[in-house]
Short mmCIF file of C-alpha atoms in Angstrom, two decimals:
data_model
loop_
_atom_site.label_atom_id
_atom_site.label_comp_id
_atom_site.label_asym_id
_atom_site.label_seq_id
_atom_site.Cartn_x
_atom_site.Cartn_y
_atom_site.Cartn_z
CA UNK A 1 0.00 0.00 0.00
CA UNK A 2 1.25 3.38 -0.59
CA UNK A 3 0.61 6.13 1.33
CA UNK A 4 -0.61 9.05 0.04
CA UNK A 5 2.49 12.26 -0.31
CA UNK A 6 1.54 14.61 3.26
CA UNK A 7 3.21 17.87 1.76
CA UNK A 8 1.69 16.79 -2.26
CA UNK A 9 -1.30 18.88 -2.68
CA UNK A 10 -4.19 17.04 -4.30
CA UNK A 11 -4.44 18.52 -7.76
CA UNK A 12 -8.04 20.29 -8.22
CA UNK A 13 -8.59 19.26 -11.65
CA UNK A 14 -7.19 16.90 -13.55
CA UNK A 15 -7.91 17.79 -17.23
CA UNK A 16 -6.09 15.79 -19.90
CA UNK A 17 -3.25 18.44 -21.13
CA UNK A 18 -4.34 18.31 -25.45
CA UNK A 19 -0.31 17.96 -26.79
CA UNK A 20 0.73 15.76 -29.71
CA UNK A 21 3.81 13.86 -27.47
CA UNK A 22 2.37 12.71 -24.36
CA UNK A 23 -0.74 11.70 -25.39
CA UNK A 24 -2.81 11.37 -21.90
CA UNK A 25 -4.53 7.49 -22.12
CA UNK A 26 -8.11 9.75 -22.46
CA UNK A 27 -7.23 9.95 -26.21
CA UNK A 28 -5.17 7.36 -27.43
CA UNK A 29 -7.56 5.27 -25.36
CA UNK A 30 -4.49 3.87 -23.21
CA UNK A 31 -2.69 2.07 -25.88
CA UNK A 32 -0.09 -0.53 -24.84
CA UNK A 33 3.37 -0.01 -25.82
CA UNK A 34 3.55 -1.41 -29.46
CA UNK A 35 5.24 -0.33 -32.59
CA UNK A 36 3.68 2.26 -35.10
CA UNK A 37 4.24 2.89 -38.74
CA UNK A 38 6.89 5.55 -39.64
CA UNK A 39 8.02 5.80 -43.57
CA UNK A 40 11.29 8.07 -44.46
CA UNK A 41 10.97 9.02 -47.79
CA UNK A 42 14.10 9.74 -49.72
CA UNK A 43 12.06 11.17 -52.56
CA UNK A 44 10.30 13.56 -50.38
CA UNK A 45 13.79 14.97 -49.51
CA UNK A 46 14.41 14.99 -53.21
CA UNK A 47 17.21 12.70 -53.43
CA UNK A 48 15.75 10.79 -56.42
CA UNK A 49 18.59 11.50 -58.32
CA UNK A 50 21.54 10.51 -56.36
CA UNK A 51 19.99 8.18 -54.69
CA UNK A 52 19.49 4.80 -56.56
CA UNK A 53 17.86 2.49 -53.47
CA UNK A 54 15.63 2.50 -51.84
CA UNK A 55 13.08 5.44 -52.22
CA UNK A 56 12.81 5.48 -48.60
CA UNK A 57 11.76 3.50 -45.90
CA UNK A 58 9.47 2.45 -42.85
CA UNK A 59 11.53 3.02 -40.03
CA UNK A 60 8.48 2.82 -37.64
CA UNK A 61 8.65 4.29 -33.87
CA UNK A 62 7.14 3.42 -30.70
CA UNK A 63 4.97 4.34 -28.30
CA UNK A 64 2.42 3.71 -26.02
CA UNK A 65 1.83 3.13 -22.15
CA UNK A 66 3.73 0.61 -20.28
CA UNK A 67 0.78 0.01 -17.82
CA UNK A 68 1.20 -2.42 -14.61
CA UNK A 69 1.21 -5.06 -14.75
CA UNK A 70 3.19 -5.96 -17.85
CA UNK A 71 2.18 -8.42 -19.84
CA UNK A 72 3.53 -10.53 -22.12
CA UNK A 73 2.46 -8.59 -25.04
CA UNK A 74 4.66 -5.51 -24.02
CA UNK A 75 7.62 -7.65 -24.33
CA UNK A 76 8.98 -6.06 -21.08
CA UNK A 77 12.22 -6.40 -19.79
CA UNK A 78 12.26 -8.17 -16.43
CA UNK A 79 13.94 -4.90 -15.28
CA UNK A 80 10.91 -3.20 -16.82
CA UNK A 81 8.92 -4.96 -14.69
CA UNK A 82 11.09 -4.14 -11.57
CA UNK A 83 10.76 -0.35 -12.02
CA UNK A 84 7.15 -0.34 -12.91
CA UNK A 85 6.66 -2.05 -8.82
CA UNK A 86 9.22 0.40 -7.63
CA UNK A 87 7.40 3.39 -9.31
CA UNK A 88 4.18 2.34 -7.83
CA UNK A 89 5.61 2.45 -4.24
CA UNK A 90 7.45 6.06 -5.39
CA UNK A 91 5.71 7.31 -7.91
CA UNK A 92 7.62 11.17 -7.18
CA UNK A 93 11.16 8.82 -7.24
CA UNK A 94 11.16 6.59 -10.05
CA UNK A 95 9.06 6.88 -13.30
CA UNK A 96 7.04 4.70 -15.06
CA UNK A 97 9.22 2.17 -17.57
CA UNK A 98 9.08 3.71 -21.21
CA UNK A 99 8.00 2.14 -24.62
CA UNK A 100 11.46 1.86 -26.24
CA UNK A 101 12.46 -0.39 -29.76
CA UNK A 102 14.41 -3.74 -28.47
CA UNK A 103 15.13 -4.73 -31.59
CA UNK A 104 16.78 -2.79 -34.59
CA UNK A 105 17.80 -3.62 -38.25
CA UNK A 106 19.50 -2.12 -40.76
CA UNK A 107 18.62 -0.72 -43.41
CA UNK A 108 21.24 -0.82 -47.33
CA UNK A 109 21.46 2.61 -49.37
CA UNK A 110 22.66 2.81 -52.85
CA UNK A 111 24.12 5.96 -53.69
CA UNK A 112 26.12 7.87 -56.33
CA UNK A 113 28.98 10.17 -55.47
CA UNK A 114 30.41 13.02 -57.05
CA UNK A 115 32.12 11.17 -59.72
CA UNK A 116 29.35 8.87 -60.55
CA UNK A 117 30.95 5.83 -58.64
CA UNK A 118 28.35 3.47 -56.95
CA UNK A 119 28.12 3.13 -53.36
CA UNK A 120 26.52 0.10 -51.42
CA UNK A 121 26.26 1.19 -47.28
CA UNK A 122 24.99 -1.07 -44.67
CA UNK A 123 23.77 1.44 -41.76
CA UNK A 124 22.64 -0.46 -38.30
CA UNK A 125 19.71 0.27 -36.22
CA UNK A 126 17.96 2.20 -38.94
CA UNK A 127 14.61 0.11 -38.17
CA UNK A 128 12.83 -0.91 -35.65
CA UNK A 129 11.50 -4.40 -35.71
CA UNK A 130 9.89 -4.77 -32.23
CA UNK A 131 9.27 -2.54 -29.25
CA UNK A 132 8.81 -3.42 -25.88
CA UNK A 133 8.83 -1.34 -21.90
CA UNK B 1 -15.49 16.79 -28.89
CA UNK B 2 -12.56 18.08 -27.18
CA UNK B 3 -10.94 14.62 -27.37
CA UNK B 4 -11.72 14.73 -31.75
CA UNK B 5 -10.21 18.29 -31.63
CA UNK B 6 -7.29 16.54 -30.26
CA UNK B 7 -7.00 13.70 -32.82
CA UNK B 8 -6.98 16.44 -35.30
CA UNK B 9 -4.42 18.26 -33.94
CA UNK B 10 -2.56 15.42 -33.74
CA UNK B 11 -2.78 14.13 -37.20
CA UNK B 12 -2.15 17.85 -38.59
CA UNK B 13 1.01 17.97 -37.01
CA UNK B 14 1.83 15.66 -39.63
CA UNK B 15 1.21 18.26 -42.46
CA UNK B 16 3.82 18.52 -45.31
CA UNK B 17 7.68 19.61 -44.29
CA UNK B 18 8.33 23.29 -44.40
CA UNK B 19 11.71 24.25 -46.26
CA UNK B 20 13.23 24.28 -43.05
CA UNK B 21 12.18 21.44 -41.46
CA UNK B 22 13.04 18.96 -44.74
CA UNK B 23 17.00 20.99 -44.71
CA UNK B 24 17.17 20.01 -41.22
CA UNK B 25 16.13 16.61 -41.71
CA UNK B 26 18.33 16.48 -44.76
CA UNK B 27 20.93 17.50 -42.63
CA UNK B 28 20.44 14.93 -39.52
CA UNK B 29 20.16 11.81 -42.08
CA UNK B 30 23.32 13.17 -44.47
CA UNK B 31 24.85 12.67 -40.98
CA UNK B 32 23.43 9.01 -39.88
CA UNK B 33 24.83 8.06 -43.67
CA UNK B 34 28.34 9.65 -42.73
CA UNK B 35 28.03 12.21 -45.71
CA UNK B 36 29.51 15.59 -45.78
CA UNK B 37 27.25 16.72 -48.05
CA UNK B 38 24.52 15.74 -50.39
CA UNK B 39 26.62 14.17 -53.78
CA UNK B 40 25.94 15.87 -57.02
CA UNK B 41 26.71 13.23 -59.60
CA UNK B 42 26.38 14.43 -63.49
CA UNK B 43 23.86 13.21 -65.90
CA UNK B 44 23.57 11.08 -67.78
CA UNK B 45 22.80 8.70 -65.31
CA UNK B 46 20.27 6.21 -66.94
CA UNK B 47 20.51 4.12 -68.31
CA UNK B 48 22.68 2.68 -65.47
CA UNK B 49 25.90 1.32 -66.86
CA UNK B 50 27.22 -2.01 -65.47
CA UNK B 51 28.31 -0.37 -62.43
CA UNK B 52 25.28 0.81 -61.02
CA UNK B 53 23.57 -2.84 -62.33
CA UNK B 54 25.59 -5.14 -60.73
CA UNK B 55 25.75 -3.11 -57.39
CA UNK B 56 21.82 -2.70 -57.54
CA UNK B 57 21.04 -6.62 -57.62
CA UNK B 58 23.74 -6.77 -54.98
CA UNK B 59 21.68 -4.24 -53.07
CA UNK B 60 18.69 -6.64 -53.42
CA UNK B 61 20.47 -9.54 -52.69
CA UNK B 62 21.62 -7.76 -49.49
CA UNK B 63 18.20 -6.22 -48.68
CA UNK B 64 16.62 -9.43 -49.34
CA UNK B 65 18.76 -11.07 -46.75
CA UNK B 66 18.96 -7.83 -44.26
CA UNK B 67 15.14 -8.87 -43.63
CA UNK B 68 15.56 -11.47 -41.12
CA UNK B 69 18.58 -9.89 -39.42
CA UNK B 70 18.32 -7.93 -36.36
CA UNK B 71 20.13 -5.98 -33.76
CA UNK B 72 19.44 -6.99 -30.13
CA UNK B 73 19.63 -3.69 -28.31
CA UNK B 74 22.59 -3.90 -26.34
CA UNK B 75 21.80 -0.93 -23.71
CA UNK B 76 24.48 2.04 -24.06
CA UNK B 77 26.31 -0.27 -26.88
CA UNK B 78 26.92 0.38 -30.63
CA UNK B 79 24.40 -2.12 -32.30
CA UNK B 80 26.92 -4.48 -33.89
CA UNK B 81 25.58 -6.08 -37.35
CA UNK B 82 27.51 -7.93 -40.06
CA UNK B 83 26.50 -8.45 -43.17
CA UNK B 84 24.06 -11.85 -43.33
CA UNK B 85 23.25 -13.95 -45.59
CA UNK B 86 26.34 -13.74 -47.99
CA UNK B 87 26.55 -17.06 -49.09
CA UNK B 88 22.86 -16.47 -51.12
CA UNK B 89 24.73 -13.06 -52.31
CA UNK B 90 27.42 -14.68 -53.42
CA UNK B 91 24.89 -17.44 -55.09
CA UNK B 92 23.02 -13.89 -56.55
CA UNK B 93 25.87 -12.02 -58.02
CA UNK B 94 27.38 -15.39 -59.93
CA UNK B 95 23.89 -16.16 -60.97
CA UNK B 96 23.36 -12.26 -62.11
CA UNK B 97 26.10 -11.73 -63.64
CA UNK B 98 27.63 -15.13 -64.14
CA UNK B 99 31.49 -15.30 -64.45
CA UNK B 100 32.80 -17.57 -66.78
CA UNK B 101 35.62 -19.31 -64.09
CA UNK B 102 34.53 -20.42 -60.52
CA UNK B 103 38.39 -18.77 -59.43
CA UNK B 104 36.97 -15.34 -58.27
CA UNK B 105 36.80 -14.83 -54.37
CA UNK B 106 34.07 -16.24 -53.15
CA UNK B 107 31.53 -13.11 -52.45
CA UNK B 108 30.06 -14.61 -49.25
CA UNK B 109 33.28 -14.10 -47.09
CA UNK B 110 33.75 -11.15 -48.31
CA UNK B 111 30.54 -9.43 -47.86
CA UNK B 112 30.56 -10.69 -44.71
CA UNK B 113 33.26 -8.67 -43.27
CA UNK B 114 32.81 -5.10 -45.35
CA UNK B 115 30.46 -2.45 -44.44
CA UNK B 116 30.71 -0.80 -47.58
CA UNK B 117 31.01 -1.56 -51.21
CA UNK B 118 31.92 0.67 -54.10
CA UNK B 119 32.06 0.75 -57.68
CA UNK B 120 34.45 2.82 -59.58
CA UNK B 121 33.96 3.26 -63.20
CA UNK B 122 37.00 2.56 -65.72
CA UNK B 123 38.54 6.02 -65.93
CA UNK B 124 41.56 5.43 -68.40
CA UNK B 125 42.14 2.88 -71.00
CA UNK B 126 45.07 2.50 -73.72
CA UNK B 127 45.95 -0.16 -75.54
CA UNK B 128 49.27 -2.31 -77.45
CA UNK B 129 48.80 -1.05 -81.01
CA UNK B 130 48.33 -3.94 -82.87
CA UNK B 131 50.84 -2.73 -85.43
CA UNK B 132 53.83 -2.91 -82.73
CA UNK B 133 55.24 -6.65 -82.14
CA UNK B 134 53.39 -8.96 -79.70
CA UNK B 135 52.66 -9.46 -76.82
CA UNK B 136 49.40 -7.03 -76.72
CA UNK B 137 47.94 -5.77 -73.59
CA UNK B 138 45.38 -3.36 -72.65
CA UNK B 139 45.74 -1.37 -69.45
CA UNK B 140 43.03 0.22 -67.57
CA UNK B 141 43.26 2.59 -64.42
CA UNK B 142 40.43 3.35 -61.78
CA UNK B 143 40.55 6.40 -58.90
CA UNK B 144 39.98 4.92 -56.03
CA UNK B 145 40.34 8.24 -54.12
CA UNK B 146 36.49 8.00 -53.10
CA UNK B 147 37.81 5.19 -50.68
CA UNK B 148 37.46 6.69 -47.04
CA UNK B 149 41.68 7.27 -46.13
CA UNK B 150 42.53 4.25 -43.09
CA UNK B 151 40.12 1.57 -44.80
CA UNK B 152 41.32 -1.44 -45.60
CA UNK B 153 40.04 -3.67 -48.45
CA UNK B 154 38.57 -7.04 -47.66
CA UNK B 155 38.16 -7.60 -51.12
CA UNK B 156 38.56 -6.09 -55.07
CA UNK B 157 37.01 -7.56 -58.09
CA UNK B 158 37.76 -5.77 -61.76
CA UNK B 159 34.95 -6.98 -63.73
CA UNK B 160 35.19 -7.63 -67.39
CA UNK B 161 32.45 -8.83 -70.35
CA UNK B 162 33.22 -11.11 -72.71
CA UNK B 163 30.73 -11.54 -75.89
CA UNK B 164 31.21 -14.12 -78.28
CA UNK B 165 32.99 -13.43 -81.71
CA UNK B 166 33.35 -14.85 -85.00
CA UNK B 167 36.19 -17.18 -86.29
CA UNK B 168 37.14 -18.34 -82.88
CA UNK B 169 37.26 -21.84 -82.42
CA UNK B 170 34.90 -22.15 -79.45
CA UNK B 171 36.54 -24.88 -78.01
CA UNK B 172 39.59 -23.26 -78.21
CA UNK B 173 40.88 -22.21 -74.62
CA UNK B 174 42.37 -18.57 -73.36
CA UNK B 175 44.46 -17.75 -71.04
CA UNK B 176 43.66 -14.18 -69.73
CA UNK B 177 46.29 -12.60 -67.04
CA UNK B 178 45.66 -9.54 -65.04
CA UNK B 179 48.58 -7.47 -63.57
CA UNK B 180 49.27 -4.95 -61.75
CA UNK B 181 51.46 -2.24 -62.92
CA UNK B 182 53.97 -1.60 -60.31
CA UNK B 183 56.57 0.68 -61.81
CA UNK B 184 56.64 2.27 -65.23
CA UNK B 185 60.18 3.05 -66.96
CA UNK B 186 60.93 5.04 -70.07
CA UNK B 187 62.35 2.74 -73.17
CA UNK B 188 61.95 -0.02 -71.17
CA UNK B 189 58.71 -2.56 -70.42
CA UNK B 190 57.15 -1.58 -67.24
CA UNK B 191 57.21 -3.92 -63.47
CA UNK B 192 54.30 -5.76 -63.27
CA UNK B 193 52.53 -7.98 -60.72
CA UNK B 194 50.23 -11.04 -60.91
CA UNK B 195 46.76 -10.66 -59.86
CA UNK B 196 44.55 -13.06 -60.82
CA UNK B 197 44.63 -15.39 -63.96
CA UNK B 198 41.70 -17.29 -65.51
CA UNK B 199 41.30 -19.85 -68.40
CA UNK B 200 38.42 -19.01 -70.94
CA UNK B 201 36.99 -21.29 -73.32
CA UNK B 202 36.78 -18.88 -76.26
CA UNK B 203 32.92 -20.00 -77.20
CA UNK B 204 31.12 -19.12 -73.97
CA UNK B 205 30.32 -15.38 -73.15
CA UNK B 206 29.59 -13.68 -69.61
CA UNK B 207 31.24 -11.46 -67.19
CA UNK B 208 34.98 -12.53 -65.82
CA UNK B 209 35.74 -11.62 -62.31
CA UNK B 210 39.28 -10.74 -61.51
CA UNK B 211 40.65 -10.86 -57.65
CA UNK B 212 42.51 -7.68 -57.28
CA UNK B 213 42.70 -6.91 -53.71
CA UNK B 214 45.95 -6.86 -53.41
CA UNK B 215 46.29 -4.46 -55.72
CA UNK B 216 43.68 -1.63 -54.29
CA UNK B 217 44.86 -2.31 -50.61
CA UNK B 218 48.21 -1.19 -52.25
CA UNK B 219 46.77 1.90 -54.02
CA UNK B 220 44.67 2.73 -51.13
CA UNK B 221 48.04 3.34 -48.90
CA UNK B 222 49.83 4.82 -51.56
CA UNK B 223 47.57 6.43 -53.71
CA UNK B 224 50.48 7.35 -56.15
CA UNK B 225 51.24 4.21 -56.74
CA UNK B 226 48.11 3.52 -58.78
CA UNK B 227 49.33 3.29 -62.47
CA UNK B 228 46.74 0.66 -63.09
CA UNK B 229 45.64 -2.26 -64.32
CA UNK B 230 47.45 -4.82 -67.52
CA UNK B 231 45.57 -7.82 -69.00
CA UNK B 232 46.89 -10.27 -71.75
CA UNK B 233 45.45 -12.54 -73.68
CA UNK B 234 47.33 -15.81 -74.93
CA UNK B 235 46.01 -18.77 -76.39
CA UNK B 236 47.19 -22.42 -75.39
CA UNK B 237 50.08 -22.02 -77.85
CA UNK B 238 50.97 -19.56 -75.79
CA UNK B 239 50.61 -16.64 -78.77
CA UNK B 240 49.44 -13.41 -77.44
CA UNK B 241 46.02 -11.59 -78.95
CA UNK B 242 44.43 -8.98 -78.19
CA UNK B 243 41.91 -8.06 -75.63
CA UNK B 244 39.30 -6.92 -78.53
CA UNK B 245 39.57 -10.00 -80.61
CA UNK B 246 38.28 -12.42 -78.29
CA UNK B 247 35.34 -10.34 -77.45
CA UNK B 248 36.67 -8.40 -74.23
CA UNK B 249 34.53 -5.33 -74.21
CA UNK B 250 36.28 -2.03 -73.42
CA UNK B 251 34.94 1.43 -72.22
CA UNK B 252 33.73 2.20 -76.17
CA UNK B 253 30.89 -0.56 -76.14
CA UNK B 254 27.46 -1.10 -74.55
CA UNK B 255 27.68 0.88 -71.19
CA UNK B 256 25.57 -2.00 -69.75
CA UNK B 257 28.68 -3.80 -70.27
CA UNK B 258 31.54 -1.53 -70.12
CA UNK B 259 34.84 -2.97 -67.60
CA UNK B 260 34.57 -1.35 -64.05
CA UNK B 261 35.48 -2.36 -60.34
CA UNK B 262 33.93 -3.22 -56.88
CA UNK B 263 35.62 -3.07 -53.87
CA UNK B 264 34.45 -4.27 -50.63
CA UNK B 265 35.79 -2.81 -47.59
CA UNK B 266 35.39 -1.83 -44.12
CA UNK B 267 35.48 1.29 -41.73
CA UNK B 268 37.70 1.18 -39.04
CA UNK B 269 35.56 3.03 -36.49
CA UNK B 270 31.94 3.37 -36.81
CA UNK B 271 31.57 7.28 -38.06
CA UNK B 272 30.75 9.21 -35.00
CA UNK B 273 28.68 12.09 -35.53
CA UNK B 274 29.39 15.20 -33.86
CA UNK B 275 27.52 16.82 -31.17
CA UNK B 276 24.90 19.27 -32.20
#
């Protein structure tokens, strides 16, 4: 059980703050951490013509809540889990675990340079293939 | 109501980038892809010439493959991937551009260690005139000074087409030598170094695949040194031809099949960006 802050006033109203980052659960409905679809269009930036592939790419992002308790479908981290019990107990110490990407991939550009030469790069954690708290 | 209002905001947030916004993103992803700048290559650039070919179905080989690869996240450490899957590239590349002789490096080992692969295009090219004495040669020289400075080279191919041509005996078998040229002297035939040599049955066309690693991890520490490229020709009778007879096409024929090279290397240090 944890007891209530003495000196922490009671706020008077609690009205969801309307801002596009953190979304308050009253309207994204309290949507579990998962992953969400992101594209990167190389085009857009107008790189068609130096760059040969790809036209751009779904890079994705997450977000969502990582509510207690965690289930399986969060694909939390047991120390996810740890700091979501400590948080309850000090909510004013330790914050809530965040939606993060655990897994990454990379993503290969083909490019031309300067003199026309072909490039092939490999970049790493350019995507993010699964999310978790 | 309010909670719609909301929605809308949100989703119009994601309106079209301003001029700004797309430089600064521009900016942040030239970074990520460890580019100074934005390139500014000069038409024409389609149709692609070989180059550009072979390095796109190596793309898709490598994309194709990149799908089922993943990074862990390693908290606080540099994501550490290698190149998977290069066995099926190497299967892709001989199957896209087949080379006539199974001697070339196998791709797969090599892909596996590089993090980057370029292409240069064939910059010079001279040949023996075929009115001097034998042996002829044909020499052909690539700048490799695109290659980041403190790489080094897992691997260098010089790629070469040969077509088929009339009045050779298609059973016939060549003997094609690559060298590289180490030291040029006035009056007097220049030092060269074996590379890579393959044997050809004259009837069968394709792309030949030269190994010349060595070579480029040489140029790449002493970039003076490059003077190029040699390759002979000599039939089983050991009499020399030349490169054009047999069907060895040079930079004046079909660009999709024009000579060029593609090196496969890797960085040192994984580019760190700077603080902004």
């Amino acid at each position: 059980a944890v007891k209530p802050h003495p000196r922490k006033k009671k706020p008077k109203y609690d009205l969801p703050v309307p801002s596009i980052h953190n979304r308050s659960p009253a309207n994204n409905g309290g949507q579990p951490c998962k992953k969400h679809e992101l594209y990167v269009s190389f085009s857009d930036l107008g790189w068609k013509d130096w760059v040969l592939a790809p036209t751009g790419y779904s890079a994705y992002y997450c977000d969502g809540e990582c509510f207690y308790p965690l289930g399986s479908c969060m694909n939390a981290t047991n120390h996810a889990v740890i700091q979501q019990v400590v948080h309850l107990m000090k909510p004013d110490d330790v914050p809530k675990a965040c939606c993060a990407p655990t897994k990454l991939s990379p993503i290969s550009v083909l490019f031309y340079d300067d003199n026309n030469n072909v490039i092939l790069k490999k970049h790493r954690n350019m995507v993010v293939k699964t999310c978790g708290c | 109501l309010w909670s719609q209002q909301a929605e809308g905001l949100v989703h119009s947030s994601f309106r079209r980038l301003s001029g700004r916004e797309k430089k600064e993103m521009q900016k942040e992803i030239l970074s990520i892809l460890g580019l100074p700048g934005r390139p500014r290559p000069h038409p024409p650039l389609r149709p692609p010439s070989s180059a550009p070919l072979f390095m796109l179905d190596l793309y898709h080989a490598m994309s194709a493959d990149g799908e089922d690869e993943g990074n862990e996240i390693i908290v606080n450490g540099p994501g550490m991937g290698k190149f998977a899957g290069a066995e099926r590239l190497a299967q892709v590349s001989h199957a896209v551009l087949p080379t006539l002789s199974t001697h070339t490096p196998p791709l797969g080992t090599v892909v596996s260690e590089a993090d980057t692969v370029m292409s240069f295009v064939n910059l010079v090219e001279q040949e023996r005139d075929l009115l001097q004495p034998r042996p002829y040669w044909k020499e052909f020289r690539f700048d490799l000074t695109p290659l980041p400075q403190g790489e080094t080279v897992t691997a260098a191919e010089f790629r070469i087409y040969k077509t088929l041509t009339m009045g050779q005996r298609a059973n016939r078998t060549l003997h094609i030598s690559v060298y590289e040229i180490q030291r040029e002297t006035r009056h007097r035939e220049p030092e060269l170094v074996l590379l890579d040599m393959q044997s050809v049955p004259a009837g069968q066309e394709g792309w030949l695949a030269f190994d010349v690693t060595s070579a480029s991890n040489h140029w790449l520490l002493h970039p003076r040194s490059n003077l190029g490229i040699r390759l002979y020709v000599e039939t089983e009778e050991d009499r020399s031809l030349s490169a054009g007879w047999i069907g060895l096409v040079g930079r004046r024929g079909p660009r999709s099949k024009q000579p060029f090279m593609v090196t496969f290397f890797r960085e040192s240090q994984v580019p760190c960006r700077p603080p902004r």
